[in-house]
Amino acid sequence: MRFDIFTLLPETITPYLNSSILKRAAERGLVSFHVHNIRDWTTDKHHTTDDLPYGGGGGMVMKPEPVFAAVEAVLGAPPCCPVILLTPQGRVFTQQVARELSRQPRLALIAARYEGIDERVRQHLVSDEISIGDYVLTGGELPALVVVDAVTRLLPGVLGDPEATGKDSHAEHLLEYPHYTRPAVFRGWEVPEVLRSGNHAEIERWRREQALLRTLHRRPDLLSQAELSEEDRAFLHAHGWAKTKT
Ligand code: 9D3
């Protein structure tokens, strides 16, 4: 899979792509990352990328010409792949959206700066708009990296174990059970006996119950989407699950 990332701050993007799992995925040829500085497509002496808003008001607006020029130079006109604008007004990014995007052979991402981007970019260049959640950031660079990261780890061969991505708690709509490693006792705090028992059926049951309890207490909204057995449901009801509450 190929990513083209368009930004005014490429230096915020490249270090993360050159780290750990994403770097290894690129070295192995499973994915390629191409970061483009929108400023490289300005044509005026001062390399202007923003301007005052028509109609007045505060803040600056990203000019359309350099964005169109950059995207069309790299992707052609019309663009050869989906063009995603990261924006607080987009559909909210979830694991389901990550899985959907991971089926594409190529994706372009536009990270905006300033108070916004000229509306004609959305209307005539962008095919999809994504937000990563309801909080205010200073730009689209971190959201672009969030999308790249979540999508790349789903690509075949990127993670060691192909089981790992399917068993993700968010894929299952349950929070994870608690994890422990050695030592068995740290500062007097013991690893639960059941995990050291060697009884794999008991361990599986304990982990399932812990995942259910955590989800019930912290994210009960997830339970409506989770695949629950009759035993799971009985366990949850015994711990105060009122199916109506979300
Ligand atoms: C003054 C109104 N602001 C909207 C709440 C304008 C504004 C704030 C922040 C416009 C852009 C931004 C920068 N944020 C993003 O580009 C962004 C973002 C975010 O802030 N939160 C969650 N997802 C995303 S995706 C892109």
PDB file of C-alpha atoms and ligand atoms in Angstrom:
ATOM      1  CA  MET A   1       0.000   0.000   0.000  1.00  0.00           C
ATOM      2  CA  ARG A   2       1.153   3.528  -0.790  1.00  0.00           C
ATOM      3  CA  PHE A   3       0.482   6.680   1.265  1.00  0.00           C
ATOM      4  CA  ASP A   4       0.963  10.225  -0.040  1.00  0.00           C
ATOM      5  CA  ILE A   5       0.813  12.775   2.780  1.00  0.00           C
ATOM      6  CA  PHE A   6       0.443  16.473   1.949  1.00  0.00           C
ATOM      7  CA  THR A   7       1.408  18.915   4.693  1.00  0.00           C
ATOM      8  CA  LEU A   8       2.999  22.292   5.469  1.00  0.00           C
ATOM      9  CA  LEU A   9       5.002  20.633   8.274  1.00  0.00           C
ATOM     10  CA  PRO A  10       6.706  17.546   6.811  1.00  0.00           C
ATOM     11  CA  GLU A  11       9.247  17.596   9.655  1.00  0.00           C
ATOM     12  CA  THR A  12       6.450  16.644  12.083  1.00  0.00           C
ATOM     13  CA  ILE A  13       5.536  13.597   9.996  1.00  0.00           C
ATOM     14  CA  THR A  14       8.767  11.934   8.864  1.00  0.00           C
ATOM     15  CA  PRO A  15      10.335  11.051  12.248  1.00  0.00           C
ATOM     16  CA  TYR A  16       7.338   8.936  13.211  1.00  0.00           C
ATOM     17  CA  LEU A  17       7.326   7.135   9.851  1.00  0.00           C
ATOM     18  CA  ASN A  18      11.026   6.381  10.381  1.00  0.00           C
ATOM     19  CA  SER A  19      10.425   4.617  13.698  1.00  0.00           C
ATOM     20  CA  SER A  20       9.729   1.085  14.794  1.00  0.00           C
ATOM     21  CA  ILE A  21       6.943  -0.858  13.114  1.00  0.00           C
ATOM     22  CA  LEU A  22       6.163   1.641  10.347  1.00  0.00           C
ATOM     23  CA  LYS A  23       9.820   1.880   9.356  1.00  0.00           C
ATOM     24  CA  ARG A  24      10.174  -1.907   9.298  1.00  0.00           C
ATOM     25  CA  ALA A  25       7.009  -2.255   7.188  1.00  0.00           C
ATOM     26  CA  ALA A  26       8.415   0.232   4.666  1.00  0.00           C
ATOM     27  CA  GLU A  27      11.845  -1.474   4.607  1.00  0.00           C
ATOM     28  CA  ARG A  28      10.119  -4.772   3.882  1.00  0.00           C
ATOM     29  CA  GLY A  29       8.228  -3.207   0.967  1.00  0.00           C
ATOM     30  CA  LEU A  30       4.797  -3.800   2.549  1.00  0.00           C
ATOM     31  CA  VAL A  31       3.993  -0.081   2.463  1.00  0.00           C
ATOM     32  CA  SER A  32       5.556   3.117   1.126  1.00  0.00           C
ATOM     33  CA  PHE A  33       5.278   6.625   2.565  1.00  0.00           C
ATOM     34  CA  HIS A  34       5.682   9.770   0.470  1.00  0.00           C
ATOM     35  CA  VAL A  35       5.561  13.084   2.315  1.00  0.00           C
ATOM     36  CA  HIS A  36       5.020  16.237   0.254  1.00  0.00           C
ATOM     37  CA  ASN A  37       5.487  19.823   1.392  1.00  0.00           C
ATOM     38  CA  ILE A  38       2.562  21.849   0.016  1.00  0.00           C
ATOM     39  CA  ARG A  39       4.773  24.956   0.151  1.00  0.00           C
ATOM     40  CA  ASP A  40       6.896  23.455  -2.657  1.00  0.00           C
ATOM     41  CA  TRP A  41       3.959  24.162  -5.011  1.00  0.00           C
ATOM     42  CA  THR A  42       3.624  27.875  -4.229  1.00  0.00           C
ATOM     43  CA  THR A  43       4.635  30.160  -7.097  1.00  0.00           C
ATOM     44  CA  ASP A  44       4.889  33.605  -5.437  1.00  0.00           C
ATOM     45  CA  LYS A  45       8.042  35.148  -4.004  1.00  0.00           C
ATOM     46  CA  HIS A  46       6.935  34.679  -0.374  1.00  0.00           C
ATOM     47  CA  HIS A  47       5.683  31.095  -0.835  1.00  0.00           C
ATOM     48  CA  THR A  48       2.278  32.066   0.529  1.00  0.00           C
ATOM     49  CA  THR A  49       0.025  29.203   1.650  1.00  0.00           C
ATOM     50  CA  ASP A  50      -2.677  31.146   3.542  1.00  0.00           C
ATOM     51  CA  ASP A  51      -4.776  34.282   3.142  1.00  0.00           C
ATOM     52  CA  LEU A  52      -7.520  36.297   4.849  1.00  0.00           C
ATOM     53  CA  PRO A  53     -11.033  34.848   4.897  1.00  0.00           C
ATOM     54  CA  TYR A  54     -13.588  36.294   2.456  1.00  0.00           C
ATOM     55  CA  GLY A  55     -16.351  37.856   4.541  1.00  0.00           C
ATOM     56  CA  GLY A  56     -13.950  38.756   7.321  1.00  0.00           C
ATOM     57  CA  GLY A  57     -13.592  37.216  10.742  1.00  0.00           C
ATOM     58  CA  GLY A  58     -10.599  35.857  12.590  1.00  0.00           C
ATOM     59  CA  GLY A  59      -7.920  33.462  11.489  1.00  0.00           C
ATOM     60  CA  MET A  60      -6.368  32.594   8.159  1.00  0.00           C
ATOM     61  CA  VAL A  61      -7.523  30.187   5.457  1.00  0.00           C
ATOM     62  CA  MET A  62      -5.328  27.786   3.485  1.00  0.00           C
ATOM     63  CA  LYS A  63      -5.205  28.869  -0.158  1.00  0.00           C
ATOM     64  CA  PRO A  64      -6.514  26.389  -2.736  1.00  0.00           C
ATOM     65  CA  GLU A  65      -3.867  26.766  -5.507  1.00  0.00           C
ATOM     66  CA  PRO A  66      -0.852  25.134  -3.799  1.00  0.00           C
ATOM     67  CA  VAL A  67      -3.007  22.285  -2.468  1.00  0.00           C
ATOM     68  CA  PHE A  68      -4.516  21.529  -5.910  1.00  0.00           C
ATOM     69  CA  ALA A  69      -1.098  21.871  -7.568  1.00  0.00           C
ATOM     70  CA  ALA A  70       0.582  19.516  -5.086  1.00  0.00           C
ATOM     71  CA  VAL A  71      -2.098  16.828  -5.170  1.00  0.00           C
ATOM     72  CA  GLU A  72      -2.544  16.935  -8.956  1.00  0.00           C
ATOM     73  CA  ALA A  73       1.235  16.845  -9.555  1.00  0.00           C
ATOM     74  CA  VAL A  74       1.572  13.673  -7.479  1.00  0.00           C
ATOM     75  CA  LEU A  75      -1.763  11.926  -8.149  1.00  0.00           C
ATOM     76  CA  GLY A  76      -2.756  13.303 -11.538  1.00  0.00           C
ATOM     77  CA  ALA A  77      -6.030  15.026 -12.447  1.00  0.00           C
ATOM     78  CA  PRO A  78      -8.445  13.580 -11.609  1.00  0.00           C
ATOM     79  CA  PRO A  79      -6.607  11.963  -8.641  1.00  0.00           C
ATOM     80  CA  CYS A  80      -5.750   8.273  -9.077  1.00  0.00           C
ATOM     81  CA  CYS A  81      -6.759   7.336  -5.515  1.00  0.00           C
ATOM     82  CA  PRO A  82      -8.975   8.515  -2.640  1.00  0.00           C
ATOM     83  CA  VAL A  83      -7.975  11.934  -1.280  1.00  0.00           C
ATOM     84  CA  ILE A  84      -8.714  12.199   2.438  1.00  0.00           C
ATOM     85  CA  LEU A  85      -8.853  15.556   4.212  1.00  0.00           C
ATOM     86  CA  LEU A  86      -8.201  15.415   7.954  1.00  0.00           C
ATOM     87  CA  THR A  87     -10.708  17.831   9.470  1.00  0.00           C
ATOM     88  CA  PRO A  88     -12.740  18.204  12.694  1.00  0.00           C
ATOM     89  CA  GLN A  89     -15.830  18.095  10.446  1.00  0.00           C
ATOM     90  CA  GLY A  90     -15.097  14.637   9.025  1.00  0.00           C
ATOM     91  CA  ARG A  91     -16.632  11.279   9.872  1.00  0.00           C
ATOM     92  CA  VAL A  92     -15.101   9.916  13.049  1.00  0.00           C
ATOM     93  CA  PHE A  93     -12.201   7.509  12.573  1.00  0.00           C
ATOM     94  CA  THR A  94     -12.807   4.054  14.081  1.00  0.00           C
ATOM     95  CA  GLN A  95     -11.284   0.590  13.716  1.00  0.00           C
ATOM     96  CA  GLN A  96     -13.964  -0.119  11.119  1.00  0.00           C
ATOM     97  CA  VAL A  97     -12.840   2.877   9.045  1.00  0.00           C
ATOM     98  CA  ALA A  98      -9.210   1.718   9.420  1.00  0.00           C
ATOM     99  CA  ARG A  99     -10.146  -1.736   8.076  1.00  0.00           C
ATOM    100  CA  GLU A 100     -12.055  -0.169   5.184  1.00  0.00           C
ATOM    101  CA  LEU A 101      -9.098   2.055   4.224  1.00  0.00           C
ATOM    102  CA  SER A 102      -6.635  -0.842   4.526  1.00  0.00           C
ATOM    103  CA  ARG A 103      -8.293  -2.457   1.483  1.00  0.00           C
ATOM    104  CA  GLN A 104      -7.127   0.406  -0.781  1.00  0.00           C
ATOM    105  CA  PRO A 105      -3.874   0.067  -2.720  1.00  0.00           C
ATOM    106  CA  ARG A 106      -3.160   3.778  -2.354  1.00  0.00           C
ATOM    107  CA  LEU A 107      -4.349   6.698  -0.196  1.00  0.00           C
ATOM    108  CA  ALA A 108      -3.610  10.430  -0.156  1.00  0.00           C
ATOM    109  CA  LEU A 109      -3.964  12.413   3.082  1.00  0.00           C
ATOM    110  CA  ILE A 110      -4.131  16.197   3.374  1.00  0.00           C
ATOM    111  CA  ALA A 111      -3.204  17.714   6.740  1.00  0.00           C
ATOM    112  CA  ALA A 112      -4.503  21.267   7.004  1.00  0.00           C
ATOM    113  CA  ARG A 113      -3.168  24.146   9.115  1.00  0.00           C
ATOM    114  CA  TYR A 114      -4.695  27.529  10.022  1.00  0.00           C
ATOM    115  CA  GLU A 115      -8.374  27.926  10.865  1.00  0.00           C
ATOM    116  CA  GLY A 116      -9.417  26.028   7.792  1.00  0.00           C
ATOM    117  CA  ILE A 117      -8.954  25.280   4.135  1.00  0.00           C
ATOM    118  CA  ASP A 118     -10.664  26.896   1.156  1.00  0.00           C
ATOM    119  CA  GLU A 119     -14.010  25.136   0.644  1.00  0.00           C
ATOM    120  CA  ARG A 120     -13.222  24.410  -3.032  1.00  0.00           C
ATOM    121  CA  VAL A 121     -10.563  21.919  -1.896  1.00  0.00           C
ATOM    122  CA  ARG A 122     -13.259  19.878  -0.133  1.00  0.00           C
ATOM    123  CA  GLN A 123     -15.719  20.211  -2.973  1.00  0.00           C
ATOM    124  CA  HIS A 124     -13.496  19.480  -5.962  1.00  0.00           C
ATOM    125  CA  LEU A 125     -10.385  17.634  -4.762  1.00  0.00           C
ATOM    126  CA  VAL A 126     -11.229  15.710  -1.616  1.00  0.00           C
ATOM    127  CA  SER A 127     -13.188  12.441  -1.697  1.00  0.00           C
ATOM    128  CA  ASP A 128     -13.428  11.725   2.041  1.00  0.00           C
ATOM    129  CA  GLU A 129     -13.158  13.747   5.271  1.00  0.00           C
ATOM    130  CA  ILE A 130     -11.998  12.197   8.547  1.00  0.00           C
ATOM    131  CA  SER A 131     -11.833  13.440  12.153  1.00  0.00           C
ATOM    132  CA  ILE A 132     -10.040  11.433  14.847  1.00  0.00           C
ATOM    133  CA  GLY A 133     -12.389  12.534  17.632  1.00  0.00           C
ATOM    134  CA  ASP A 134     -14.065  15.385  19.452  1.00  0.00           C
ATOM    135  CA  TYR A 135     -11.163  17.491  20.731  1.00  0.00           C
ATOM    136  CA  VAL A 136      -9.350  20.411  19.155  1.00  0.00           C
ATOM    137  CA  LEU A 137      -5.805  20.013  17.787  1.00  0.00           C
ATOM    138  CA  THR A 138      -3.599  22.598  16.079  1.00  0.00           C
ATOM    139  CA  GLY A 139      -3.523  20.844  12.699  1.00  0.00           C
ATOM    140  CA  GLY A 140      -4.106  17.666  10.735  1.00  0.00           C
ATOM    141  CA  GLU A 141      -0.602  16.198  11.011  1.00  0.00           C
ATOM    142  CA  LEU A 142      -1.183  14.053  14.101  1.00  0.00           C
ATOM    143  CA  PRO A 143      -4.549  12.859  12.732  1.00  0.00           C
ATOM    144  CA  ALA A 144      -2.830  11.896   9.446  1.00  0.00           C
ATOM    145  CA  LEU A 145      -0.255   9.883  11.394  1.00  0.00           C
ATOM    146  CA  VAL A 146      -3.016   8.259  13.438  1.00  0.00           C
ATOM    147  CA  VAL A 147      -4.713   7.089  10.223  1.00  0.00           C
ATOM    148  CA  VAL A 148      -1.410   5.897   8.686  1.00  0.00           C
ATOM    149  CA  ASP A 149      -0.499   4.007  11.861  1.00  0.00           C
ATOM    150  CA  ALA A 150      -3.876   2.319  12.356  1.00  0.00           C
ATOM    151  CA  VAL A 151      -4.143   1.321   8.679  1.00  0.00           C
ATOM    152  CA  THR A 152      -0.533   0.147   8.250  1.00  0.00           C
ATOM    153  CA  ARG A 153      -0.641  -2.294  11.167  1.00  0.00           C
ATOM    154  CA  LEU A 154      -3.609  -4.006   9.479  1.00  0.00           C
ATOM    155  CA  LEU A 155      -1.679  -4.758   6.274  1.00  0.00           C
ATOM    156  CA  PRO A 156      -0.681  -8.400   5.777  1.00  0.00           C
ATOM    157  CA  GLY A 157       2.802  -9.130   7.156  1.00  0.00           C
ATOM    158  CA  VAL A 158       3.239  -5.878   9.109  1.00  0.00           C
ATOM    159  CA  LEU A 159       2.612  -7.450  12.529  1.00  0.00           C
ATOM    160  CA  GLY A 160       4.249 -10.788  13.268  1.00  0.00           C
ATOM    161  CA  ASP A 161       1.053 -12.638  14.086  1.00  0.00           C
ATOM    162  CA  PRO A 162      -1.810 -12.314  11.587  1.00  0.00           C
ATOM    163  CA  GLU A 163      -4.120 -13.465  14.431  1.00  0.00           C
ATOM    164  CA  ALA A 164      -3.159 -10.407  16.468  1.00  0.00           C
ATOM    165  CA  THR A 165      -5.110  -7.847  14.463  1.00  0.00           C
ATOM    166  CA  GLY A 166      -8.304  -9.910  14.300  1.00  0.00           C
ATOM    167  CA  LYS A 167      -8.184 -10.505  18.053  1.00  0.00           C
ATOM    168  CA  ASP A 168      -7.715  -6.825  18.832  1.00  0.00           C
ATOM    169  CA  SER A 169     -10.025  -5.826  21.628  1.00  0.00           C
ATOM    170  CA  HIS A 170     -11.438  -3.055  19.485  1.00  0.00           C
ATOM    171  CA  ALA A 171     -12.086  -5.515  16.670  1.00  0.00           C
ATOM    172  CA  GLU A 172     -14.019  -7.552  19.251  1.00  0.00           C
ATOM    173  CA  HIS A 173     -15.666  -4.478  20.822  1.00  0.00           C
ATOM    174  CA  LEU A 174     -14.303  -5.431  24.245  1.00  0.00           C
ATOM    175  CA  LEU A 175     -11.566  -3.882  26.353  1.00  0.00           C
ATOM    176  CA  GLU A 176      -8.528  -6.029  27.068  1.00  0.00           C
ATOM    177  CA  TYR A 177      -7.962  -8.225  30.113  1.00  0.00           C
ATOM    178  CA  PRO A 178      -5.041  -7.271  32.433  1.00  0.00           C
ATOM    179  CA  HIS A 179      -1.545  -8.329  31.358  1.00  0.00           C
ATOM    180  CA  TYR A 180       1.294  -9.383  33.659  1.00  0.00           C
ATOM    181  CA  THR A 181       4.910 -10.392  33.188  1.00  0.00           C
ATOM    182  CA  ARG A 182       7.691 -11.352  35.601  1.00  0.00           C
ATOM    183  CA  PRO A 183       8.443 -10.900  38.447  1.00  0.00           C
ATOM    184  CA  ALA A 184       5.606 -12.839  40.122  1.00  0.00           C
ATOM    185  CA  VAL A 185       5.810 -10.427  43.062  1.00  0.00           C
ATOM    186  CA  PHE A 186       6.789  -6.765  42.521  1.00  0.00           C
ATOM    187  CA  ARG A 187       6.882  -4.478  45.595  1.00  0.00           C
ATOM    188  CA  GLY A 188       4.630  -6.965  47.318  1.00  0.00           C
ATOM    189  CA  TRP A 189       2.023  -6.870  44.487  1.00  0.00           C
ATOM    190  CA  GLU A 190       1.300 -10.364  43.256  1.00  0.00           C
ATOM    191  CA  VAL A 191       0.378 -11.623  39.831  1.00  0.00           C
ATOM    192  CA  PRO A 192      -3.077 -13.286  40.111  1.00  0.00           C
ATOM    193  CA  GLU A 193      -2.683 -16.917  41.123  1.00  0.00           C
ATOM    194  CA  VAL A 194      -4.832 -18.215  38.244  1.00  0.00           C
ATOM    195  CA  LEU A 195      -2.292 -16.956  35.645  1.00  0.00           C
ATOM    196  CA  ARG A 196       0.445 -19.010  37.310  1.00  0.00           C
ATOM    197  CA  SER A 197      -1.724 -22.099  37.723  1.00  0.00           C
ATOM    198  CA  GLY A 198      -1.023 -23.563  34.297  1.00  0.00           C
ATOM    199  CA  ASN A 199      -4.737 -24.328  33.946  1.00  0.00           C
ATOM    200  CA  HIS A 200      -5.406 -22.935  30.481  1.00  0.00           C
ATOM    201  CA  ALA A 201      -9.175 -23.325  30.600  1.00  0.00           C
ATOM    202  CA  GLU A 202      -9.261 -21.407  33.912  1.00  0.00           C
ATOM    203  CA  ILE A 203      -6.926 -18.734  32.486  1.00  0.00           C
ATOM    204  CA  GLU A 204      -9.121 -18.232  29.402  1.00  0.00           C
ATOM    205  CA  ARG A 205     -12.214 -17.934  31.585  1.00  0.00           C
ATOM    206  CA  TRP A 206     -10.558 -15.418  33.925  1.00  0.00           C
ATOM    207  CA  ARG A 207      -9.348 -13.301  31.006  1.00  0.00           C
ATOM    208  CA  ARG A 208     -12.774 -13.299  29.395  1.00  0.00           C
ATOM    209  CA  GLU A 209     -14.414 -12.263  32.685  1.00  0.00           C
ATOM    210  CA  GLN A 210     -11.857  -9.504  33.264  1.00  0.00           C
ATOM    211  CA  ALA A 211     -12.418  -8.184  29.733  1.00  0.00           C
ATOM    212  CA  LEU A 212     -16.187  -8.228  30.280  1.00  0.00           C
ATOM    213  CA  LEU A 213     -15.933  -6.504  33.694  1.00  0.00           C
ATOM    214  CA  ARG A 214     -13.608  -3.789  32.394  1.00  0.00           C
ATOM    215  CA  THR A 215     -15.858  -3.119  29.458  1.00  0.00           C
ATOM    216  CA  LEU A 216     -18.950  -3.064  31.701  1.00  0.00           C
ATOM    217  CA  HIS A 217     -17.371  -0.567  34.110  1.00  0.00           C
ATOM    218  CA  ARG A 218     -15.425   1.660  31.699  1.00  0.00           C
ATOM    219  CA  ARG A 219     -17.095   1.401  28.294  1.00  0.00           C
ATOM    220  CA  PRO A 220     -20.591  -0.092  28.637  1.00  0.00           C
ATOM    221  CA  ASP A 221     -21.440   1.539  25.287  1.00  0.00           C
ATOM    222  CA  LEU A 222     -19.233  -1.074  23.593  1.00  0.00           C
ATOM    223  CA  LEU A 223     -21.210  -4.061  24.899  1.00  0.00           C
ATOM    224  CA  SER A 224     -24.104  -3.539  22.485  1.00  0.00           C
ATOM    225  CA  GLN A 225     -21.716  -4.248  19.561  1.00  0.00           C
ATOM    226  CA  ALA A 226     -19.777  -7.085  21.216  1.00  0.00           C
ATOM    227  CA  GLU A 227     -20.317 -10.732  20.336  1.00  0.00           C
ATOM    228  CA  LEU A 228     -21.461 -12.191  23.640  1.00  0.00           C
ATOM    229  CA  SER A 229     -22.186 -15.825  24.468  1.00  0.00           C
ATOM    230  CA  GLU A 230     -25.033 -16.801  26.815  1.00  0.00           C
ATOM    231  CA  GLU A 231     -22.366 -17.385  29.485  1.00  0.00           C
ATOM    232  CA  ASP A 232     -20.974 -13.867  28.906  1.00  0.00           C
ATOM    233  CA  ARG A 233     -24.452 -12.371  29.253  1.00  0.00           C
ATOM    234  CA  ALA A 234     -25.184 -14.291  32.431  1.00  0.00           C
ATOM    235  CA  PHE A 235     -21.856 -13.131  33.884  1.00  0.00           C
ATOM    236  CA  LEU A 236     -22.545  -9.507  32.981  1.00  0.00           C
ATOM    237  CA  HIS A 237     -26.081  -9.605  34.416  1.00  0.00           C
ATOM    238  CA  ALA A 238     -24.680 -11.097  37.642  1.00  0.00           C
ATOM    239  CA  HIS A 239     -22.424  -8.023  37.800  1.00  0.00           C
ATOM    240  CA  GLY A 240     -25.172  -5.486  37.334  1.00  0.00           C
ATOM    241  CA  TRP A 241     -25.469  -5.185  33.559  1.00  0.00           C
ATOM    242  CA  ALA A 242     -28.775  -3.620  32.673  1.00  0.00           C
ATOM    243  CA  LYS A 243     -28.874  -4.171  28.943  1.00  0.00           C
ATOM    244  CA  THR A 244     -30.697  -0.897  28.344  1.00  0.00           C
ATOM    245  CA  LYS A 245     -27.948   1.289  29.788  1.00  0.00           C
ATOM    246  CA  THR A 246     -25.434   2.525  27.205  1.00  0.00           C
TER     247      THR A 246
HETATM  248  C1  9D3 B   1     -12.502  27.924  15.368  1.00  0.00           C
HETATM  249  C2  9D3 B   1     -13.127  26.646  15.007  1.00  0.00           C
HETATM  250  N1  9D3 B   1     -12.192  25.510  15.029  1.00  0.00           N
HETATM  251  C3  9D3 B   1     -12.973  24.253  14.943  1.00  0.00           C
HETATM  252  C4  9D3 B   1     -13.226  23.673  16.292  1.00  0.00           C
HETATM  253  C5  9D3 B   1     -11.308  25.583  13.868  1.00  0.00           C
HETATM  254  C6  9D3 B   1     -10.252  24.558  13.807  1.00  0.00           C
HETATM  255  C7  9D3 B   1      -9.670  24.002  14.950  1.00  0.00           C
HETATM  256  C8  9D3 B   1      -8.636  23.096  14.832  1.00  0.00           C
HETATM  257  C9  9D3 B   1      -9.798  24.163  12.567  1.00  0.00           C
HETATM  258  C10 9D3 B   1      -8.766  23.255  12.478  1.00  0.00           C
HETATM  259  C11 9D3 B   1      -8.178  22.727  13.603  1.00  0.00           C
HETATM  260  C12 9D3 B   1      -7.052  21.788  13.475  1.00  0.00           C
HETATM  261  N2  9D3 B   1      -7.509  20.389  13.589  1.00  0.00           N
HETATM  262  C13 9D3 B   1      -7.437  19.548  12.565  1.00  0.00           C
HETATM  263  O1  9D3 B   1      -6.955  19.910  11.507  1.00  0.00           O
HETATM  264  C14 9D3 B   1      -7.959  18.209  12.734  1.00  0.00           C
HETATM  265  C15 9D3 B   1      -8.557  17.558  13.867  1.00  0.00           C
HETATM  266  C16 9D3 B   1      -8.846  18.005  15.197  1.00  0.00           C
HETATM  267  O2  9D3 B   1      -8.561  19.125  15.629  1.00  0.00           O
HETATM  268  N3  9D3 B   1      -9.461  17.116  16.043  1.00  0.00           N
HETATM  269  C17 9D3 B   1      -9.795  15.856  15.671  1.00  0.00           C
HETATM  270  N4  9D3 B   1      -9.561  15.414  14.446  1.00  0.00           N
HETATM  271  C18 9D3 B   1      -8.946  16.263  13.564  1.00  0.00           C
HETATM  272  S1  9D3 B   1      -8.589  15.874  11.987  1.00  0.00           S
HETATM  273  C19 9D3 B   1      -7.927  17.356  11.663  1.00  0.00           C
END
